[in-house]
XYZ file of N, CA, C and O in Angstrom:
764
model
N 49.514 -24.004 -24.141
C 48.439 -24.889 -23.446
C 48.062 -24.544 -22.458
O 48.560 -23.918 -21.463
N 46.402 -24.393 -21.991
C 45.480 -24.117 -21.097
C 45.367 -25.099 -20.109
O 44.805 -26.386 -20.563
N 45.898 -25.266 -18.814
C 45.769 -26.108 -17.741
C 44.036 -26.095 -17.288
O 43.988 -24.908 -16.512
N 43.473 -27.091 -17.385
C 41.750 -27.167 -17.109
C 42.007 -27.035 -15.650
O 40.912 -26.374 -14.934
N 42.737 -27.270 -14.993
C 42.969 -27.027 -13.134
C 43.134 -26.041 -12.759
O 43.050 -25.812 -11.322
N 43.809 -25.022 -13.484
C 44.108 -23.725 -12.838
C 43.257 -22.720 -13.750
O 42.927 -22.605 -14.645
N 42.956 -21.776 -12.926
C 42.342 -20.238 -13.202
C 42.716 -19.999 -14.766
O 44.281 -19.687 -14.576
N 42.032 -19.769 -15.728
C 42.711 -18.894 -16.915
C 43.450 -17.729 -16.838
O 44.549 -17.532 -17.345
N 42.773 -16.630 -15.873
C 43.551 -15.739 -15.459
C 44.922 -15.586 -15.472
O 45.542 -14.932 -15.769
N 45.321 -16.728 -14.377
C 46.576 -16.797 -13.989
C 47.707 -17.312 -15.418
O 48.934 -17.436 -15.228
N 46.945 -17.680 -16.358
C 47.846 -18.213 -17.587
C 47.873 -17.775 -18.602
O 48.761 -17.832 -19.296
N 47.508 -16.539 -18.646
C 47.733 -15.459 -20.124
C 48.169 -14.614 -19.764
O 49.518 -14.726 -19.298
N 48.217 -13.128 -20.627
C 47.152 -13.177 -21.798
C 47.467 -13.984 -22.918
O 48.551 -14.179 -23.354
N 46.316 -14.129 -23.479
C 46.082 -14.775 -24.563
C 45.814 -13.544 -25.583
O 44.841 -13.045 -25.380
N 46.207 -13.450 -26.928
C 45.872 -13.034 -28.125
C 44.408 -13.719 -29.044
O 43.831 -13.401 -29.860
N 44.948 -15.305 -29.144
C 43.914 -16.334 -29.402
C 43.704 -17.226 -28.873
O 45.055 -17.457 -27.782
N 42.635 -17.777 -28.536
C 42.275 -19.083 -27.947
C 41.687 -20.065 -29.076
O 40.864 -19.950 -29.470
N 42.427 -21.003 -29.482
C 42.176 -21.855 -30.315
C 42.023 -23.180 -29.528
O 42.743 -23.701 -28.851
N 40.436 -23.667 -29.187
C 40.578 -24.716 -28.637
C 39.308 -25.989 -29.026
O 39.053 -25.819 -29.845
N 39.626 -26.986 -28.210
C 39.033 -28.208 -28.376
C 38.224 -28.672 -27.131
O 38.572 -29.404 -26.501
N 37.382 -27.928 -26.663
C 36.742 -27.920 -25.584
C 35.184 -28.767 -25.251
O 34.650 -28.532 -24.338
N 35.294 -29.639 -26.450
C 33.844 -30.473 -26.644
C 34.017 -31.165 -25.372
O 32.512 -31.103 -24.856
N 34.519 -31.648 -24.766
C 34.724 -32.686 -23.646
C 34.023 -31.998 -22.424
O 33.349 -32.534 -21.631
N 35.064 -31.091 -22.168
C 34.828 -30.400 -21.303
C 33.276 -29.737 -21.050
O 32.088 -29.805 -20.233
N 32.449 -29.174 -22.724
C 31.347 -28.641 -22.690
C 30.287 -29.689 -22.276
O 29.121 -29.608 -21.642
N 30.700 -31.221 -22.832
C 29.741 -32.262 -22.503
C 29.563 -32.343 -21.133
O 28.683 -32.678 -20.975
N 30.768 -32.437 -20.319
C 30.706 -32.812 -18.890
C 30.037 -31.916 -18.150
O 29.495 -32.140 -17.296
N 30.121 -30.458 -18.353
C 29.612 -29.189 -17.971
C 27.963 -29.654 -17.981
O 27.311 -29.455 -17.219
N 27.594 -29.772 -19.350
C 26.103 -30.131 -19.675
C 25.772 -31.189 -18.803
O 24.089 -31.135 -18.485
N 26.332 -32.287 -18.661
C 25.912 -33.377 -17.603
C 26.382 -33.069 -16.136
O 25.825 -33.955 -15.229
N 26.492 -31.969 -15.825
C 26.695 -31.553 -14.598
C 28.094 -31.485 -13.789
O 28.035 -31.666 -12.495
N 28.867 -31.901 -14.548
C 30.364 -32.221 -13.540
C 30.635 -30.772 -13.253
O 31.016 -29.674 -13.787
N 31.163 -30.988 -11.857
C 31.252 -29.325 -11.231
C 32.897 -29.030 -11.588
O 32.913 -27.759 -12.046
N 34.103 -29.490 -11.772
C 35.124 -29.259 -12.264
C 35.125 -28.708 -13.316
O 35.559 -27.457 -13.956
N 34.199 -29.345 -14.632
C 33.779 -29.060 -15.750
C 33.368 -27.532 -16.056
O 33.501 -26.897 -16.790
N 32.012 -27.571 -15.312
C 31.227 -26.279 -15.220
C 32.035 -25.154 -14.765
O 32.022 -23.960 -15.247
N 32.806 -25.323 -13.634
C 33.461 -24.059 -13.060
C 34.522 -23.690 -14.225
O 35.155 -22.385 -14.519
N 35.093 -24.555 -15.095
C 36.214 -24.219 -15.889
C 35.242 -23.696 -17.166
O 36.078 -22.688 -17.562
N 34.297 -24.188 -17.546
C 33.923 -23.685 -18.681
C 33.319 -22.144 -18.193
O 33.630 -21.018 -18.905
N 32.791 -22.025 -17.104
C 32.493 -20.728 -16.236
C 33.918 -19.489 -16.280
O 33.656 -18.362 -16.817
N 34.645 -20.104 -16.018
C 35.951 -19.550 -15.976
C 36.356 -19.052 -17.531
O 36.664 -17.990 -17.634
N 36.451 -19.678 -18.016
C 36.788 -19.604 -20.018
C 35.724 -18.251 -20.194
O 36.176 -17.243 -20.654
N 34.323 -18.720 -20.008
C 33.635 -17.643 -20.591
C 33.699 -16.232 -19.823
O 33.698 -15.423 -20.395
N 33.820 -16.489 -18.511
C 34.410 -14.869 -17.742
C 35.504 -14.183 -18.451
O 35.697 -13.193 -18.925
N 36.581 -14.960 -18.701
C 37.623 -14.540 -19.343
C 37.463 -13.745 -20.823
O 37.795 -12.897 -21.093
N 36.852 -14.641 -21.621
C 36.325 -14.310 -22.849
C 35.257 -12.866 -22.703
O 35.758 -12.100 -23.316
N 34.451 -12.767 -21.617
C 33.712 -11.709 -21.827
C 34.436 -10.456 -21.394
O 34.279 -9.337 -21.828
N 35.416 -10.426 -20.499
C 36.175 -9.585 -19.843
C 37.318 -9.363 -21.383
O 37.720 -7.875 -21.158
N 37.356 -9.947 -22.224
C 38.461 -9.537 -22.972
C 37.785 -9.574 -24.435
O 38.163 -10.779 -25.023
N 37.225 -9.011 -24.835
C 36.671 -8.987 -26.456
C 37.258 -9.122 -27.590
O 36.658 -9.479 -28.626
N 38.640 -8.735 -27.412
C 39.551 -8.343 -28.456
C 40.001 -9.855 -28.595
O 41.147 -10.045 -29.747
N 40.114 -10.757 -27.806
C 40.859 -12.201 -27.707
C 39.805 -12.889 -28.711
O 38.895 -13.017 -28.806
N 40.514 -13.425 -29.943
C 40.099 -14.123 -30.978
C 39.990 -15.528 -30.574
O 40.797 -16.083 -29.590
N 38.573 -16.180 -30.480
C 38.251 -17.334 -30.044
C 37.671 -18.360 -31.049
O 37.023 -17.928 -31.758
N 38.576 -19.421 -31.324
C 37.854 -20.107 -32.330
C 37.729 -21.652 -31.573
O 38.699 -22.323 -31.320
N 36.348 -21.981 -31.912
C 35.250 -21.377 -31.893
C 34.664 -21.011 -31.004
O 34.628 -21.489 -29.542
N 33.937 -19.903 -31.040
C 32.861 -19.785 -30.086
C 32.076 -20.661 -29.328
O 31.512 -21.117 -30.266
N 32.201 -20.224 -28.083
C 31.411 -21.748 -27.252
C 30.253 -21.894 -27.532
O 29.685 -23.134 -27.563
N 29.439 -21.214 -27.628
C 27.843 -21.221 -27.997
C 27.967 -21.668 -29.362
O 26.725 -22.609 -29.494
N 28.445 -21.698 -30.513
C 28.591 -22.402 -31.614
C 29.033 -23.633 -31.640
O 28.382 -24.845 -31.946
N 29.722 -23.961 -30.575
C 30.143 -25.573 -30.595
C 29.116 -26.039 -30.035
O 28.617 -27.177 -29.826
N 28.479 -25.637 -28.742
C 27.349 -25.975 -28.027
C 26.254 -26.819 -28.922
O 25.699 -27.936 -28.723
N 26.011 -26.000 -29.954
C 25.140 -26.300 -30.940
C 25.473 -27.616 -31.505
O 24.830 -28.381 -32.070
N 26.617 -27.740 -32.104
C 27.349 -29.146 -32.719
C 27.304 -30.367 -31.793
O 27.030 -31.385 -32.278
N 27.053 -30.279 -30.568
C 27.350 -31.270 -29.342
C 26.236 -31.525 -29.496
O 25.589 -33.191 -28.879
N 24.882 -31.226 -29.845
C 23.652 -31.777 -29.638
C 22.689 -31.911 -31.096
O 22.491 -30.647 -31.500
N 22.620 -33.089 -31.384
C 22.017 -33.129 -33.080
C 20.715 -32.642 -32.915
O 20.349 -32.160 -34.100
N 20.176 -32.733 -31.891
C 18.572 -32.063 -31.776
C 18.905 -30.265 -32.624
O 17.941 -30.161 -33.344
N 19.980 -30.137 -31.885
C 20.001 -28.744 -31.770
C 20.429 -28.417 -33.300
O 20.272 -27.274 -33.880
N 21.453 -29.117 -33.718
C 21.873 -28.986 -35.135
C 21.241 -29.064 -36.172
O 21.068 -28.493 -37.258
N 20.031 -29.915 -36.005
C 19.319 -30.356 -36.954
C 18.423 -29.136 -37.216
O 18.020 -28.581 -38.149
N 17.713 -28.701 -35.692
C 16.947 -27.368 -36.003
C 17.604 -26.414 -36.720
O 16.911 -25.439 -37.659
N 18.694 -25.966 -36.405
C 19.110 -24.622 -37.086
C 19.456 -25.182 -38.615
O 19.502 -24.394 -39.121
N 19.864 -26.133 -38.812
C 19.972 -26.890 -40.376
C 18.868 -26.874 -40.894
O 18.590 -26.060 -42.359
N 17.766 -26.959 -40.311
C 16.301 -26.744 -40.973
C 16.060 -25.510 -41.146
O 15.184 -25.247 -42.448
N 16.582 -24.583 -40.574
C 16.356 -22.817 -40.947
C 17.387 -22.471 -42.014
O 17.128 -21.505 -42.501
N 18.349 -23.516 -42.214
C 18.954 -22.754 -43.312
C 18.962 -23.426 -45.002
O 18.334 -24.059 -44.838
N 19.403 -22.659 -45.800
C 19.403 -22.852 -46.952
C 20.375 -22.150 -47.756
O 20.220 -21.070 -48.011
N 21.398 -23.282 -48.123
C 22.440 -22.359 -49.074
C 22.593 -22.380 -50.367
O 22.302 -23.302 -50.976
N 22.337 -21.151 -50.946
C 21.994 -20.905 -52.429
C 23.174 -20.547 -53.285
O 24.144 -19.584 -52.599
N 23.924 -21.112 -54.247
C 25.234 -21.038 -55.006
C 24.779 -20.860 -56.358
O 23.623 -20.973 -56.966
N 25.738 -20.658 -57.289
C 25.841 -20.800 -58.883
C 25.429 -21.754 -59.265
O 24.711 -21.760 -59.908
N 25.772 -23.094 -58.816
C 25.421 -24.326 -59.181
C 24.074 -25.050 -58.753
O 24.066 -26.061 -58.784
N 23.626 -24.403 -57.354
C 22.505 -25.137 -56.932
C 22.141 -24.812 -55.393
O 22.875 -23.793 -54.885
N 21.325 -25.567 -54.606
C 21.264 -25.343 -53.453
C 21.716 -26.451 -52.604
O 21.958 -27.626 -53.152
N 21.788 -26.215 -50.932
C 22.091 -27.441 -49.914
C 21.001 -27.202 -49.044
O 20.977 -26.306 -48.480
N 20.467 -28.412 -48.858
C 19.451 -28.152 -47.761
C 20.082 -29.356 -46.712
O 20.228 -30.365 -47.095
N 19.591 -29.539 -45.302
C 19.659 -30.349 -44.527
C 18.665 -31.495 -44.938
O 17.645 -31.024 -45.445
N 18.818 -32.897 -44.460
C 18.243 -33.941 -44.427
C 16.589 -33.847 -43.674
O 16.964 -33.104 -42.755
N 15.659 -34.213 -44.374
C 14.522 -33.956 -43.129
C 14.858 -34.923 -42.264
O 15.310 -36.012 -42.270
N 14.214 -34.374 -40.918
C 14.814 -35.385 -39.576
C 13.508 -35.195 -38.655
O 12.259 -34.576 -38.840
N 13.847 -36.176 -37.843
C 12.441 -36.056 -36.773
C 13.277 -36.369 -35.488
O 14.463 -37.306 -35.156
N 13.175 -35.851 -34.017
C 13.644 -36.002 -33.399
C 12.879 -37.265 -32.214
O 11.636 -36.321 -31.991
N 13.261 -38.161 -31.474
C 12.270 -38.895 -30.830
C 12.806 -38.860 -29.655
O 13.861 -39.721 -29.520
N 11.997 -38.383 -28.767
C 12.578 -38.658 -27.545
C 12.007 -40.139 -26.936
O 12.727 -40.772 -26.074
N 11.056 -40.612 -27.160
C 10.300 -41.822 -26.584
C 9.990 -42.476 -28.087
O 9.872 -41.949 -28.959
N 9.535 -43.967 -27.800
C 9.387 -44.680 -28.883
C 8.350 -45.605 -28.450
O 7.962 -45.737 -27.673
N 8.210 -46.666 -29.421
C 8.768 -47.006 -30.912
C 7.378 -45.857 -31.665
O 6.337 -45.174 -31.252
N 8.350 -45.421 -32.933
C 7.881 -44.559 -33.660
C 7.155 -45.438 -34.863
O 7.612 -46.283 -35.114
N 6.302 -44.775 -35.390
C 5.719 -45.536 -36.947
C 5.948 -44.684 -37.996
O 6.477 -43.624 -38.057
N 6.143 -45.552 -39.096
C 6.687 -44.950 -40.424
C 5.357 -43.828 -40.773
O 6.054 -42.898 -41.526
N 4.248 -43.832 -40.264
C 3.630 -42.490 -40.831
C 3.865 -41.265 -39.982
O 3.568 -39.973 -40.964
N 4.833 -41.231 -38.899
C 5.132 -40.053 -38.245
C 6.410 -39.814 -39.167
O 6.502 -38.281 -39.326
N 7.250 -40.654 -39.594
C 8.271 -40.124 -40.540
C 7.563 -39.647 -41.707
O 8.362 -38.634 -42.083
N 6.649 -40.235 -42.439
C 6.199 -39.617 -43.433
C 5.514 -38.352 -43.418
O 5.875 -37.567 -44.230
N 5.355 -38.285 -42.465
C 4.382 -36.686 -42.498
C 5.364 -35.671 -42.116
O 5.271 -34.452 -42.260
N 6.668 -35.850 -41.977
C 7.875 -34.889 -41.924
C 8.580 -35.201 -43.173
O 9.912 -34.737 -43.522
N 8.561 -35.897 -43.847
C 9.058 -35.897 -45.495
C 10.295 -36.846 -45.305
O 10.880 -36.823 -46.159
N 10.301 -38.179 -44.357
C 11.178 -39.089 -44.150
C 10.705 -40.147 -44.882
O 9.835 -41.008 -44.584
N 11.833 -40.555 -45.782
C 11.277 -42.211 -46.336
C 12.635 -42.912 -46.060
O 13.787 -42.461 -45.895
N 12.472 -44.227 -46.409
C 13.601 -45.089 -45.931
C 14.902 -44.937 -47.399
O 14.254 -44.787 -48.691
N 15.847 -45.337 -47.053
C 16.455 -45.736 -45.879
C 16.708 -44.719 -45.107
O 16.568 -43.448 -45.316
N 16.698 -44.828 -43.420
C 17.014 -43.557 -42.830
C 18.301 -43.646 -41.909
O 18.537 -44.756 -41.794
N 18.986 -43.075 -41.499
C 20.110 -43.340 -40.674
C 19.869 -42.783 -38.873
O 18.967 -41.376 -39.114
N 19.803 -43.261 -38.157
C 19.539 -43.439 -36.960
C 20.799 -42.832 -35.830
O 21.512 -43.696 -35.935
N 20.725 -41.695 -34.970
C 21.811 -41.408 -34.445
C 21.437 -40.696 -33.309
O 20.071 -40.568 -32.971
N 22.412 -41.161 -31.986
C 22.103 -40.277 -30.353
C 22.187 -38.961 -30.727
O 22.786 -38.314 -31.654
N 21.340 -38.378 -29.792
C 21.135 -36.908 -30.086
C 22.459 -36.338 -29.714
O 23.044 -35.414 -30.091
N 23.400 -37.090 -28.787
C 24.752 -36.347 -28.090
C 25.648 -36.823 -29.649
O 25.895 -37.927 -29.899
N 26.470 -35.718 -29.806
C 27.212 -36.183 -30.909
C 28.671 -35.840 -30.639
O 29.747 -35.977 -31.309
N 29.222 -36.083 -29.190
C 30.378 -35.962 -28.769
C 30.504 -36.326 -27.628
O 29.729 -36.352 -26.775
N 31.663 -36.960 -27.349
C 32.350 -37.157 -26.012
C 31.987 -38.703 -25.542
O 31.758 -38.859 -24.427
N 30.855 -39.678 -25.845
C 30.416 -40.581 -25.819
C 30.358 -41.659 -26.681
O 30.609 -41.548 -27.941
N 30.573 -43.166 -26.471
C 30.373 -43.853 -27.320
C 29.198 -44.066 -28.266
O 29.097 -44.205 -29.442
N 28.166 -43.542 -27.341
C 26.610 -43.586 -27.985
C 26.777 -42.530 -29.481
O 26.225 -42.913 -30.253
N 27.455 -41.451 -28.888
C 27.570 -40.576 -30.325
C 28.105 -40.641 -31.245
O 27.478 -40.421 -32.272
N 28.781 -41.908 -31.419
C 29.240 -42.520 -32.889
C 28.611 -43.727 -33.345
O 29.085 -44.114 -34.547
N 27.830 -44.451 -32.558
C 27.284 -45.899 -33.058
C 26.138 -45.035 -33.446
O 25.125 -44.364 -33.272
N 25.409 -45.499 -34.957
C 24.692 -45.246 -36.161
C 24.151 -46.418 -36.574
O 24.611 -47.240 -36.391
N 22.814 -46.295 -36.977
C 22.213 -47.285 -37.914
C 21.614 -46.882 -39.232
O 21.046 -45.725 -39.039
N 21.726 -47.525 -39.867
C 20.855 -47.382 -41.120
C 19.832 -48.410 -41.342
O 20.017 -49.621 -40.974
N 18.315 -47.639 -41.423
C 17.331 -48.498 -41.166
C 16.666 -48.486 -42.671
O 16.473 -47.504 -42.863
N 16.216 -49.527 -43.083
C 15.806 -49.692 -44.542
C 14.208 -49.730 -44.744
O 13.499 -49.655 -45.843
N 13.519 -50.173 -43.419
C 12.038 -50.469 -43.851
C 11.386 -50.078 -42.057
O 12.309 -50.250 -41.313
N 10.234 -50.103 -42.351
C 9.286 -49.560 -41.210
C 9.272 -50.706 -39.921
O 9.347 -50.416 -38.745
N 9.687 -51.993 -40.541
C 9.281 -53.193 -39.586
C 10.563 -53.057 -38.710
O 10.527 -53.295 -37.337
N 11.560 -52.387 -38.851
C 12.901 -52.291 -38.395
C 12.963 -51.051 -37.147
O 13.620 -50.670 -36.758
N 11.985 -50.031 -37.231
C 11.897 -48.977 -36.381
C 11.469 -49.491 -34.945
O 11.981 -48.887 -33.944
N 10.624 -50.496 -35.065
C 10.805 -51.169 -33.221
C 12.077 -51.531 -32.475
O 12.067 -51.296 -31.365
N 13.039 -51.814 -33.246
C 14.323 -52.156 -32.651
C 14.994 -50.885 -32.391
O 16.197 -51.309 -31.582
N 14.533 -49.870 -32.200
C 15.764 -48.690 -32.215
C 15.721 -48.128 -30.705
O 14.407 -48.660 -30.008
N 16.756 -47.689 -30.213
C 17.005 -46.906 -28.632
C 16.699 -45.854 -28.866
O 16.989 -44.841 -30.225
N 15.846 -45.303 -28.070
C 15.400 -43.528 -27.726
C 16.262 -43.288 -26.550
O 16.649 -43.828 -25.826
N 16.444 -41.937 -26.914
C 16.139 -40.903 -27.521
C 16.930 -41.009 -28.783
O 18.116 -41.603 -28.483
N 16.657 -40.501 -29.885
C 17.240 -40.838 -31.130
C 16.745 -39.780 -32.192
O 15.987 -38.651 -32.147
N 17.958 -39.466 -33.236
C 17.597 -38.048 -34.012
C 17.284 -39.154 -35.504
O 18.302 -40.136 -35.399
N 16.540 -39.359 -36.189
C 16.323 -40.068 -37.373
C 16.217 -38.834 -38.735
O 15.752 -37.790 -38.570
N 17.055 -39.249 -39.370
C 17.153 -38.642 -40.748
C 17.152 -39.194 -41.666
O 17.522 -40.452 -42.150
N 16.484 -38.780 -43.083
C 16.230 -39.531 -44.360
C 17.809 -39.653 -44.665
O 18.619 -38.817 -44.627
N 18.115 -40.620 -45.317
C 19.605 -41.220 -45.903
C 19.730 -40.352 -47.115
O 19.094 -41.048 -47.935
N 20.872 -39.729 -47.125
C 20.716 -39.102 -48.590
C 21.945 -39.620 -49.122
O 23.397 -39.856 -48.903
N 21.709 -40.248 -50.598
C 22.966 -40.685 -51.268
C 23.636 -39.886 -51.860
O 23.376 -39.047 -52.511
N 24.911 -40.113 -51.700
C 26.154 -38.994 -51.701
C 27.066 -39.732 -52.151
O 28.638 -38.998 -52.369
N 27.051 -40.663 -53.248
C 28.337 -41.312 -53.567
C 29.360 -41.869 -53.017
O 30.346 -42.012 -53.386
N 29.502 -42.195 -51.817
C 30.295 -42.597 -51.303
C 31.247 -41.570 -50.451
O 32.461 -41.905 -50.237
N 31.232 -40.080 -50.781
C 31.878 -39.214 -50.488
C 31.459 -37.996 -49.489
O 30.170 -37.737 -49.666
N 32.197 -37.880 -48.565
C 31.811 -36.579 -47.663
C 32.627 -35.549 -47.661
O 33.901 -35.716 -47.686
N 32.098 -34.312 -47.594
C 32.518 -33.297 -47.896
C 32.851 -32.626 -46.480
O 31.925 -32.545 -45.830
N 33.994 -32.466 -45.990
C 33.888 -31.700 -44.278
C 34.470 -30.274 -44.981
O 35.038 -29.848 -45.421
N 33.520 -29.373 -44.274
C 33.963 -27.934 -44.254
C 34.466 -27.520 -42.977
O 33.561 -27.556 -41.951
N 35.294 -26.550 -43.124
C 35.910 -25.981 -42.041
C 36.179 -24.375 -42.581
O 36.404 -23.731 -43.577
N 35.512 -23.205 -41.761
C 35.335 -22.180 -41.974
C 36.124 -21.314 -40.887
O 35.810 -21.388 -39.640
N 37.081 -20.353 -41.473
C 38.001 -19.343 -40.518
C 38.016 -17.917 -40.706
O 38.240 -18.078 -42.046
N 37.139 -17.351 -40.392
C 36.661 -15.898 -40.953
C 35.686 -16.086 -42.396
O 34.872 -16.496 -42.421
N 36.742 -15.349 -43.275
C 36.182 -15.571 -44.533
C 36.803 -16.765 -45.829
O 36.682 -16.620 -46.629
N 37.748 -17.639 -44.913
C 38.303 -18.778 -45.273
C 37.521 -20.196 -45.249
O 36.849 -20.191 -44.221
N 37.205 -20.801 -46.020
C 36.648 -22.041 -46.272
C 37.701 -22.915 -46.753
O 38.222 -23.000 -47.993
N 37.571 -23.965 -46.169
C 38.236 -25.092 -46.467
C 37.819 -26.313 -46.329
O 36.477 -26.892 -45.924
N 37.928 -27.147 -47.296
C 37.216 -28.568 -47.547
C 38.262 -29.777 -47.096
O 39.535 -29.461 -47.871
N 37.652 -30.705 -46.853
C 38.284 -31.952 -46.854
C 37.748 -32.985 -47.474
O 36.310 -33.095 -46.767
N 37.987 -34.105 -48.082
C 36.943 -34.972 -48.707
C 37.305 -36.612 -48.134
O 38.455 -36.679 -47.955
N 36.495 -37.008 -47.678
C 36.780 -38.201 -47.122
C 35.615 -39.649 -47.588
O 34.512 -38.774 -47.875
N 36.154 -40.589 -47.680
C 35.175 -41.806 -47.640
C 33.980 -41.823 -46.843
O 34.106 -41.390 -45.688
N 32.709 -42.353 -47.544
C 31.696 -42.557 -46.567
C 30.743 -43.704 -47.137
O 31.700 -44.558 -47.789
N 30.009 -43.760 -46.598
C 29.036 -45.029 -46.689
C 28.437 -45.098 -48.497
O 27.871 -43.839 -48.839
N 28.397 -46.120 -48.690
C 27.926 -45.949 -50.262
C 26.647 -46.062 -50.057
O 25.965 -45.741 -49.188
N 25.981 -45.524 -51.406
C 24.815 -45.127 -51.464
C 23.585 -46.420 -51.510
O 24.447 -47.587 -51.309
N 22.580 -46.120 -50.592
C 21.381 -47.160 -49.913
C 20.210 -47.345 -50.599
O 19.855 -45.962 -51.166
N 19.739 -48.031 -50.582
C 18.277 -48.091 -51.333
C 17.247 -49.261 -49.995
O 17.926 -49.741 -48.989
N 15.881 -48.277 -50.142
C 15.271 -49.050 -48.848
C 14.868 -50.381 -49.204
O 15.049 -51.178 -50.706
N 14.336 -51.397 -48.199
C 14.390 -52.772 -48.609
C 14.068 -53.694 -47.616
O 13.873 -53.202 -46.474
N 13.987 -54.687 -47.534
C 13.666 -56.081 -46.458
C 14.714 -56.125 -45.485
O 14.697 -56.821 -44.269
N 16.116 -55.808 -46.096
C 17.736 -56.165 -45.022
C 17.141 -55.446 -43.900
O 16.358 -54.451 -43.283
N 17.839 -56.205 -42.910
C 18.232 -55.475 -41.343
C 18.775 -54.461 -41.449
O 19.585 -54.182 -42.100
N 18.703 -53.750 -40.283
C 19.408 -52.402 -40.157
C 20.708 -53.205 -39.911
O 21.580 -53.870 -39.581
N 21.411 -51.936 -40.156
C 23.459 -51.808 -40.326
C 23.781 -51.040 -39.066
O 23.153 -50.200 -39.396
N 24.504 -51.659 -38.365
C 24.775 -50.612 -37.033
C 26.342 -50.615 -37.582
O 27.263 -51.301 -38.025
N 27.117 -49.070 -37.186
C 28.303 -48.935 -37.466
C 28.621 -47.845 -36.863
O 27.783 -47.192 -35.943
N 30.061 -47.686 -36.873
C 30.777 -46.998 -35.557
C 31.486 -45.618 -36.674
O 32.139 -45.747 -37.575
N 31.144 -44.165 -36.367
C 31.376 -43.208 -37.454
C 32.610 -42.588 -36.816
O 33.009 -41.787 -37.584
N 33.324 -43.171 -36.140
C 34.583 -42.568 -35.524
C 35.567 -43.080 -36.284
O 35.787 -44.278 -36.582
């Protein structure tokens, strides 16, 4: 185990660093001096030792901590396979509100939608999500937020994990299929 209170240099050498530094990365992004120092120390160590395997590279983890950035990257991707393709859902990043339904329509977003906080980890807000079924409910949203078209997926979520050339999948239960309508938004905790 790496002690975040001590310089990493004094704790090595390491052949592999398998980490879960999401909390430290979030704290550093929020200006926490101790977290900034620790993350900089880890980055210096990794840069000085390119042969040390790092799972996962910090720059890739940072993308996953910010839903705005994750959506941007997903919008650039299209995965084609023998049985079809996979695309990310249409989305809108809204720093201020309220938003009108026409803004969503311009971006190919129709109801129902899922509304998420831009930060994807280390806060209670990161796990609070809403399903919004109609334009009338848009006024109740908290900003900033990321709005994505809710894609019906049969109540099953596939989590993919990639290590090198190996791909691992995990099947998890998820939200049942949804349809647009007059109902009030549903809030849930994804954690």
